[in-house]
Coordinates of C-alpha atoms and ligand atoms in Angstrom, one line a residue:
X29 CA -5.7 -22.3 -8.9
X30 CA -6.6 -19.2 -6.9
X31 CA -4.2 -16.9 -8.8
X32 CA -5.7 -17.6 -12.2
X33 CA -8.9 -16.1 -13.7
X34 CA -12.1 -18.0 -12.7
X35 CA -12.5 -19.3 -16.3
X36 CA -8.9 -20.5 -16.8
X37 CA -8.6 -24.0 -18.3
X38 CA -6.1 -26.1 -20.1
X39 CA -7.4 -27.2 -23.5
X40 CA -6.7 -30.2 -25.6
X41 CA -3.7 -28.5 -27.3
X42 CA -2.2 -28.1 -23.8
X43 CA -2.7 -24.4 -24.1
X44 CA -3.9 -22.0 -21.4
X45 CA -7.5 -21.0 -22.1
X46 CA -9.2 -18.0 -20.5
X47 CA -12.9 -17.0 -21.1
X48 CA -13.1 -19.8 -23.6
X49 CA -10.2 -18.2 -25.7
X50 CA -7.0 -20.0 -26.4
X51 CA -4.3 -17.6 -25.1
X52 CA -1.8 -18.8 -27.8
X53 CA -4.2 -17.8 -30.5
X54 CA -4.9 -14.5 -28.7
X55 CA -1.1 -13.8 -28.8
X56 CA -1.1 -14.6 -32.6
X57 CA -4.1 -12.5 -33.3
X58 CA -3.4 -9.4 -31.2
X59 CA 0.4 -9.6 -30.8
X60 CA 2.4 -9.5 -27.5
X61 CA 2.7 -8.2 -25.0
X62 CA -1.0 -8.4 -24.5
X63 CA -3.1 -7.7 -21.4
X64 CA -5.9 -10.3 -21.3
X65 CA -8.9 -9.6 -19.0
X66 CA -11.5 -12.2 -18.1
X67 CA -14.9 -10.5 -18.0
X68 CA -16.5 -13.3 -15.9
X69 CA -13.9 -12.9 -13.1
X70 CA -14.6 -9.2 -12.9
X71 CA -18.3 -9.7 -12.8
X72 CA -18.0 -12.5 -10.2
X73 CA -15.9 -10.2 -7.9
X74 CA -18.4 -7.3 -8.3
X75 CA -21.3 -9.7 -7.5
X76 CA -19.3 -11.3 -4.7
X77 CA -18.8 -7.9 -2.9
X78 CA -22.4 -6.9 -3.3
X79 CA -23.7 -10.3 -2.2
X80 CA -21.5 -10.8 0.8
X81 CA -21.8 -7.4 2.2
X82 CA -25.5 -6.9 1.6
X83 CA -26.1 -10.3 3.3
X84 CA -24.7 -9.0 6.6
X85 CA -25.2 -5.2 6.2
X86 CA -27.8 -4.4 3.5
X87 CA -27.1 -0.7 3.4
X88 CA -23.8 -1.2 1.6
X89 CA -22.5 0.4 -1.6
X90 CA -19.5 -0.7 -3.5
X91 CA -17.4 1.6 -5.6
X92 CA -14.6 0.4 -7.8
X93 CA -11.3 2.1 -7.3
X94 CA -10.5 3.1 -10.9
X95 CA -6.8 3.6 -10.1
X96 CA -6.4 -0.2 -10.2
X97 CA -7.3 -0.2 -13.9
X98 CA -9.1 2.6 -15.6
X99 CA -10.2 1.9 -19.2
X100 CA -13.7 2.5 -20.5
X101 CA -14.1 -1.3 -21.3
X102 CA -13.6 -2.2 -17.6
X103 CA -15.6 0.7 -16.2
X104 CA -18.6 -0.3 -18.3
X105 CA -18.5 -3.8 -16.9
X106 CA -18.2 -2.8 -13.3
X107 CA -20.8 -0.1 -13.5
X108 CA -23.2 -2.5 -15.2
X109 CA -22.9 -4.7 -12.1
X110 CA -24.2 -1.8 -10.0
X111 CA -20.9 -0.5 -8.6
X112 CA -20.1 3.2 -8.4
X113 CA -16.6 4.5 -9.1
X114 CA -13.8 5.9 -7.0
X115 CA -11.8 8.4 -9.0
X116 CA -8.7 10.3 -8.1
X117 CA -8.0 12.7 -11.0
X118 CA -9.6 14.7 -13.7
X119 CA -8.5 12.0 -16.1
X120 CA -10.4 9.3 -14.2
X121 CA -13.4 11.6 -13.9
X122 CA -13.4 12.2 -17.6
X123 CA -13.0 8.4 -18.4
X124 CA -15.8 7.6 -15.9
X125 CA -18.2 10.1 -17.4
X126 CA -17.3 9.0 -21.0
X127 CA -18.0 5.4 -19.9
X128 CA -21.5 6.4 -18.9
X129 CA -21.2 6.1 -15.2
X130 CA -23.9 8.0 -13.2
X131 CA -22.0 11.0 -11.8
X132 CA -24.0 10.6 -8.5
X133 CA -22.2 7.3 -8.0
X134 CA -18.7 8.7 -8.3
X135 CA -16.5 9.5 -5.3
X136 CA -13.6 11.9 -5.9
X137 CA -10.4 11.3 -4.0
X138 CA -7.0 12.8 -3.8
X139 CA -4.7 14.7 -1.3
X140 CA -4.1 17.6 -3.7
X141 CA -7.0 17.9 -6.1
X142 CA -6.5 21.0 -8.3
X143 CA -9.0 23.8 -8.3
X144 CA -9.9 23.0 -11.9
X145 CA -10.5 19.4 -11.0
X146 CA -12.8 20.4 -8.1
X147 CA -14.8 22.7 -10.4
X148 CA -14.9 19.9 -13.1
X149 CA -16.3 17.5 -10.5
X150 CA -18.9 20.0 -9.2
X151 CA -20.1 20.9 -12.6
X152 CA -20.5 17.3 -13.5
X153 CA -22.5 16.6 -10.4
X154 CA -20.1 14.1 -8.9
X155 CA -21.8 12.4 -5.9
X156 CA -19.2 12.8 -3.2
X157 CA -16.0 14.8 -2.9
X158 CA -13.8 13.1 -0.4
X159 CA -12.1 16.0 1.3
X160 CA -8.5 15.2 2.4
X161 CA -7.4 18.2 4.3
X162 CA -8.4 21.7 5.5
X163 CA -6.9 23.5 2.6
X164 CA -9.1 21.4 0.3
X165 CA -12.1 22.4 2.3
X166 CA -11.4 26.0 1.6
X167 CA -10.7 25.3 -2.1
X168 CA -13.9 23.4 -2.4
X169 CA -15.8 26.2 -0.7
X170 CA -14.4 28.6 -3.2
X171 CA -15.2 26.2 -6.1
X172 CA -18.8 25.8 -5.1
X173 CA -19.3 29.6 -5.0
X174 CA -17.6 30.0 -8.4
X175 CA -19.6 27.3 -10.1
X176 CA -22.8 28.0 -8.2
X177 CA -23.1 24.4 -7.1
X178 CA -23.1 22.5 -3.8
X179 CA -21.0 19.6 -2.6
X180 CA -21.7 16.5 -0.6
X181 CA -18.5 15.5 1.2
X182 CA -16.9 12.7 3.1
X183 CA -14.1 13.8 5.3
X184 CA -11.1 11.6 5.0
X185 CA -9.4 10.9 8.3
X186 CA -6.1 9.4 9.1
X187 CA -7.1 6.3 11.1
X188 CA -3.6 5.7 12.5
X189 CA -4.0 2.0 11.9
X190 CA -1.0 -0.3 11.2
X191 CA -1.7 -2.7 8.3
X192 CA 0.9 -5.2 7.3
X193 CA 1.7 -4.5 3.7
X194 CA 4.5 -2.9 1.7
X195 CA 5.7 0.5 3.0
X196 CA 4.7 2.3 -0.2
X197 CA 1.2 1.1 -0.2
X198 CA 0.5 1.7 3.5
X199 CA -1.6 4.8 3.9
X200 CA -3.3 4.8 7.3
X201 CA -0.4 5.3 9.7
X202 CA 0.2 8.5 11.6
X203 CA 2.9 9.7 9.2
X204 CA 0.9 9.7 6.1
X205 CA 0.1 12.4 3.6
X206 CA -3.5 11.3 3.5
X207 CA -6.4 12.4 5.7
X208 CA -7.1 14.7 8.5
X209 CA -5.2 13.7 11.7
X210 CA -7.5 12.6 14.5
X211 CA -6.8 15.6 16.7
X212 CA -8.0 17.9 13.9
X213 CA -11.3 16.1 13.1
X214 CA -13.4 18.2 15.5
X215 CA -12.1 21.4 14.0
X216 CA -12.6 20.1 10.4
X217 CA -16.2 19.1 11.1
X218 CA -17.0 22.5 12.6
X219 CA -15.4 24.3 9.6
X220 CA -17.2 22.0 7.1
X221 CA -20.5 22.6 8.8
X222 CA -20.1 26.4 8.5
X223 CA -19.8 26.2 4.7
X224 CA -23.2 27.0 3.2
X225 CA -22.7 25.0 0.0
X226 CA -21.0 22.0 1.6
X227 CA -22.8 19.2 3.3
X228 CA -20.8 16.8 5.5
X229 CA -22.3 13.3 4.8
X230 CA -19.8 11.2 6.6
X231 CA -16.2 10.0 7.0
X232 CA -13.7 8.1 5.0
X233 CA -10.6 6.1 5.8
X234 CA -8.3 3.9 3.8
X235 CA -5.6 1.8 5.6
X236 CA -3.5 0.5 2.7
X237 CA -3.5 -2.1 0.0
X238 CA -3.0 -5.9 -0.5
X239 CA -4.0 -6.5 3.2
X240 CA -4.7 -10.1 4.3
X241 CA -5.6 -9.4 8.0
X242 CA -9.2 -8.8 8.8
X243 CA -8.4 -7.1 12.2
X244 CA -7.2 -3.7 10.8
X245 CA -10.5 -3.4 8.9
X246 CA -12.4 -4.2 12.0
X247 CA -10.5 -1.6 14.0
X248 CA -11.1 0.9 11.1
X249 CA -14.8 0.1 11.2
X250 CA -14.9 0.8 15.0
X251 CA -13.2 4.1 14.5
X252 CA -15.5 5.2 11.7
X253 CA -18.5 4.0 13.7
X254 CA -17.5 6.2 16.7
X255 CA -17.2 9.2 14.4
X256 CA -20.5 8.5 12.8
X257 CA -22.2 8.3 16.2
X258 CA -20.4 11.3 17.6
X259 CA -21.1 13.6 14.6
X260 CA -24.5 12.0 13.6
X261 CA -23.4 11.4 10.0
X262 CA -25.0 9.1 7.4
X263 CA -22.2 7.4 5.6
X264 CA -18.9 5.8 6.2
X265 CA -16.4 4.6 3.7
X266 CA -13.7 2.0 4.7
X267 CA -11.8 2.5 1.5
X268 CA -10.3 -0.5 -0.3
X269 CA -7.2 -2.7 0.3
X270 CA -8.5 -6.3 0.3
X271 CA -5.7 -8.6 -0.8
X272 CA -5.5 -11.0 -3.7
X273 CA -3.5 -14.1 -4.6
X274 CA -0.5 -13.3 -6.7
X275 CA 1.0 -16.6 -5.8
X276 CA -0.8 -19.9 -5.0
X277 CA 0.5 -19.5 -1.5
X278 CA -1.2 -16.2 -1.0
X279 CA -4.5 -16.9 0.9
X280 CA -6.5 -13.7 1.4
X281 CA -9.5 -14.0 3.7
X282 CA -12.9 -14.7 2.0
X283 CA -15.2 -11.8 1.3
X284 CA -17.8 -13.4 3.4
X285 CA -15.5 -13.4 6.4
X286 CA -14.5 -9.8 5.9
X287 CA -18.1 -8.8 5.4
X288 CA -19.3 -10.7 8.5
X289 CA -16.6 -9.2 10.8
X290 CA -17.1 -5.7 9.6
X291 CA -20.8 -5.8 9.8
X292 CA -20.6 -7.2 13.3
X293 CA -19.1 -3.9 14.4
X294 CA -21.9 -1.9 12.8
X295 CA -25.0 -3.9 13.2
X296 CA -27.6 -2.5 15.5
X297 CA -25.4 0.5 16.3
X298 CA -25.9 2.5 13.2
X299 CA -28.0 2.7 10.0
X300 CA -25.4 4.6 8.2
X301 CA -24.5 3.6 4.6
X302 CA -21.3 1.5 4.4
X303 CA -19.1 2.2 1.4
X304 CA -16.3 0.0 0.2
X305 CA -13.8 0.9 -2.5
X306 CA -12.1 -2.3 -3.8
X307 CA -9.8 -2.0 -6.7
X308 CA -7.2 -4.7 -6.9
X309 CA -9.6 -7.4 -5.6
X310 CA -12.0 -6.6 -8.5
X311 CA -9.6 -6.8 -11.4
X312 CA -6.3 -8.3 -10.1
X313 CA -7.0 -12.0 -10.7
X314 CA -9.0 -11.3 -13.9
X315 CA -5.8 -10.2 -15.7
X316 CA -3.0 -12.2 -17.4
X317 CA -0.2 -10.7 -19.5
X318 CA 1.0 -12.6 -22.5
X319 CA 4.6 -12.2 -23.6
X320 CA 6.7 -13.9 -26.3
X321 CA 10.0 -15.4 -25.3
X322 CA 12.5 -13.8 -27.6
X323 CA 15.7 -15.3 -26.3
X324 CA 17.0 -17.7 -23.7
X325 CA 20.4 -16.8 -22.1
X326 CA 22.1 -19.4 -20.0
X327 CA 24.9 -18.3 -17.8
X328 CA 26.2 -21.8 -16.7
X329 CA 26.1 -22.3 -12.9
X330 CA 24.6 -18.9 -12.4
X331 CA 21.2 -18.3 -14.0
X332 CA 19.1 -19.0 -17.0
X333 CA 17.2 -16.0 -18.3
X334 CA 14.1 -15.9 -20.4
X335 CA 13.8 -12.6 -22.2
X336 CA 10.3 -11.4 -22.9
X337 CA 9.1 -8.6 -25.1
X338 CA 7.7 -6.5 -22.3
X339 CA 8.7 -5.8 -18.7
X340 CA 8.9 -2.9 -16.3
X341 CA 7.0 -0.5 -18.6
X342 CA 3.9 -2.7 -18.7
X343 CA 4.3 -4.1 -15.2
X344 CA 6.3 -1.8 -12.9
X345 CA 5.3 -3.6 -9.7
X346 CA 8.3 -5.9 -9.4
X347 CA 10.8 -3.1 -9.7
X348 CA 8.8 -0.7 -7.5
X349 CA 7.7 -3.0 -4.8
X350 CA 9.7 -6.2 -5.3
X351 CA 6.3 -7.7 -6.1
X352 CA 6.3 -11.4 -6.8
X353 CA 4.4 -13.0 -9.7
X354 CA 3.6 -16.4 -10.9
X355 CA 3.6 -17.5 -14.6
X356 CA 2.9 -20.4 -16.9
X357 CA 4.2 -21.2 -20.4
X358 CA 0.8 -20.8 -22.1
X359 CA 1.6 -23.2 -24.9
X360 CA 2.8 -25.9 -22.5
X361 CA 0.3 -25.3 -19.8
X362 CA 0.2 -28.8 -18.4
X363 CA 3.9 -29.6 -18.7
X364 CA 5.6 -30.2 -15.4
X365 CA 7.6 -27.3 -14.2
X366 CA 11.3 -28.3 -14.3
X367 CA 14.0 -25.8 -14.5
X368 CA 14.4 -22.6 -12.6
X369 CA 14.6 -19.5 -14.7
X370 CA 14.5 -15.8 -14.3
X371 CA 12.1 -13.8 -16.5
X372 CA 13.7 -10.5 -17.6
X373 CA 12.1 -7.7 -19.6
X374 CA 13.4 -5.9 -22.6
X375 CA 14.1 -2.5 -21.0
X376 CA 17.5 -0.9 -20.5
X377 CA 17.9 -1.6 -16.8
X378 CA 19.4 -4.6 -15.0
X379 CA 16.5 -4.4 -12.5
X380 CA 14.0 -5.0 -15.2
X381 CA 13.2 -8.5 -14.0
X382 CA 9.6 -9.6 -13.9
X383 CA 10.1 -12.9 -12.0
X384 CA 13.3 -14.1 -10.3
X385 CA 13.8 -17.8 -9.9
X386 CA 10.6 -19.4 -11.0
X387 CA 10.2 -23.1 -12.0
X388 CA 8.6 -23.3 -15.4
X389 CA 8.1 -25.9 -18.1
X390 CA 11.2 -25.9 -20.3
X391 CA 10.9 -22.8 -22.4
X392 CA 12.2 -22.0 -25.9
X393 CA 12.3 -19.1 -28.1
X394 CA 8.8 -18.4 -29.5
X395 CA 7.0 -19.7 -26.5
X396 CA 4.2 -17.6 -25.0
X397 CA 4.6 -16.7 -21.3
X398 CA 1.5 -15.9 -19.3
X399 CA 2.2 -13.8 -16.2
X400 CA -0.7 -14.1 -13.8
X401 CA -2.7 -11.7 -11.7
X402 CA -1.7 -8.6 -13.7
X403 CA -5.2 -7.0 -13.8
X404 CA -4.5 -4.4 -11.2
X405 CA -1.9 -1.7 -11.1
X406 CA -0.2 -2.9 -14.3
X407 CA -1.7 -1.0 -17.2
X408 CA -2.7 1.8 -14.8
X409 CA 0.9 2.4 -13.8
X410 CA 2.5 1.5 -17.2
X411 CA 4.9 3.9 -18.9
X412 CA 6.5 4.5 -22.2
X413 CA 10.0 3.9 -21.0
X414 CA 12.5 3.4 -23.8
X415 CA 9.7 4.8 -26.0
X416 CA 8.0 1.4 -26.1
X417 CA 4.2 1.7 -26.7
X418 CA 1.9 0.3 -24.1
X419 CA 0.3 -3.1 -24.9
X420 CA -3.1 -3.7 -26.2
X421 CA -5.8 -5.1 -23.9
X422 CA -8.5 -7.6 -24.8
X423 CA -11.6 -8.6 -22.7
X424 CA -12.4 -12.3 -23.1
X425 CA -15.6 -14.1 -22.4
X426 CA -17.8 -16.8 -23.9
X427 CA -15.1 -17.8 -26.4
X428 CA -14.6 -14.4 -28.0
X429 CA -12.1 -11.6 -27.4
X430 CA -12.9 -7.9 -27.7
X431 CA -10.2 -5.4 -28.1
X432 CA -10.8 -2.8 -25.4
X433 CA -7.5 -0.9 -25.7
X434 CA -5.4 -0.6 -28.8
X435 CA -1.7 -1.1 -28.8
X436 CA 0.1 2.2 -28.8
X437 CA 1.7 2.9 -32.2
X438 CA 4.9 4.9 -33.1
X439 CA 2.6 7.7 -34.1
X440 CA 1.0 7.7 -30.7
X441 CA 4.4 7.9 -29.1
X442 CA 5.3 11.1 -31.0
X443 CA 1.8 12.7 -30.8
X444 CA 2.9 15.2 -28.1
X445 CA 6.3 16.0 -29.6
X446 CA 5.4 19.7 -30.1
X447 CA 8.3 20.3 -32.5
X448 CA 7.3 17.7 -35.0
Ligands
LIG82 N1 -9.5 3.8 -2.0 C1 -8.5 4.6 -1.8 C2 -8.7 5.9 -1.2 C3 -7.2 4.3 -2.2 O1 -6.2 5.1 -2.1 C4 -7.0 3.0 -2.8 C5 -5.7 2.6 -3.3 C6 -8.2 2.2 -3.0 C7 -9.4 2.6 -2.5 C8 -8.1 0.8 -3.7 O2 -7.3 -0.1 -3.0 P1 -7.2 -1.6 -3.4 O3 -8.5 -2.3 -3.2 O4 -6.8 -1.6 -4.9 O5 -6.1 -2.2 -2.6 N2 0.1 0.8 -6.8 C9 0.0 0.0 -5.6 C10 -1.3 0.1 -4.9 C11 -1.7 1.5 -4.5 C12 -3.0 1.6 -3.9 C13 -3.4 3.1 -3.8 N3 -4.7 3.3 -3.3 C14 0.3 -1.5 -6.0 O6 0.5 -1.7 -7.2 O7 0.3 -2.4 -5.2

């Protein structure tokens, strides 16, 4: 199934298996909730991007958008596949450097980078600063002088392109906090070119996230091509945003098709380097979250709830974006889905519902529920609501599981309580 990790299987015990590991055993060994990441799926996606794009447009670089899931264990895997990293904060820069990423392959984003973050990036020799607005150009100019460094920049522009996705994750329309509006580009280029320690390498745009249409990417490529030709620049970044399957009914276009259509715009018209910044589509389908069913509450004629031991703090996407998820009872993986249930979390909000009205195999207390496609924007947006520690994360592959993130302890939770 397209919303499961590539290595997912059902074993002889009727258990869901990922990366050769029985998920029920993982739950026993590491406890729940547990984020499980399939290494093979992540590697396959990285290789898929490089292969598809290089086939049609050899001068392509792929940088992984860390915001989707930023832990050293993941960054080491994606960089070992040859990807660079897109970071958007000092914390992500710090994690990227600690993980051993070549600073030259890092792209630093954000609409309000602090002066300290800019200096940190310059001192570390970060490859590209993606300048979001004119104030930032001035801040960067000041930071290069103060640190006695120089900066290679991409100018982020607002492409004004409508992509069909959720309002909150749409970024490229006119009314957006991101990017230089098109009527200011000329001025921004002139200003950038006057700065002695700043070199304008090219342009960047990002049109949104979880996008299934190829056309907005093609339009974006046309716009970036026209700027590249007009200003004779060397690099263009299309950002990320390629969609994934949360549900089996979600059918994103193939990477091959996206690569083909985008490269058709560029081929024979420019030699500029093409940069892509996928996040969700690298890690999304690699992840599954395991929960234990703690109680079943039946309200006759109304609804049957399964209560799980996590919820909106480890996966805030349903409550934030009304995101829909699919799930399986991991210890009854092949049982026919029968009854309709609603999976509710443990947090003190009625809205803490992970999945409304899903048909699952009959569930009982103690069963392990696997929620699918939780690799992206789950851990990276997790909170400590109700002072619940964030779950552990394991990377699975070849029949073994490696703990890549420890479960937060009570001590972790009070670590910053300055009065204790
Ligand atoms: N590049 C830039 C400049 C971005 O802002 C983003 C995502 C990406 C790349 C990666 O996009 P992706 O390939 O992952 O779609 N929290 C939301 C998604 C926010 C995306 C923000 N920017 C969610 O959970 O759906």
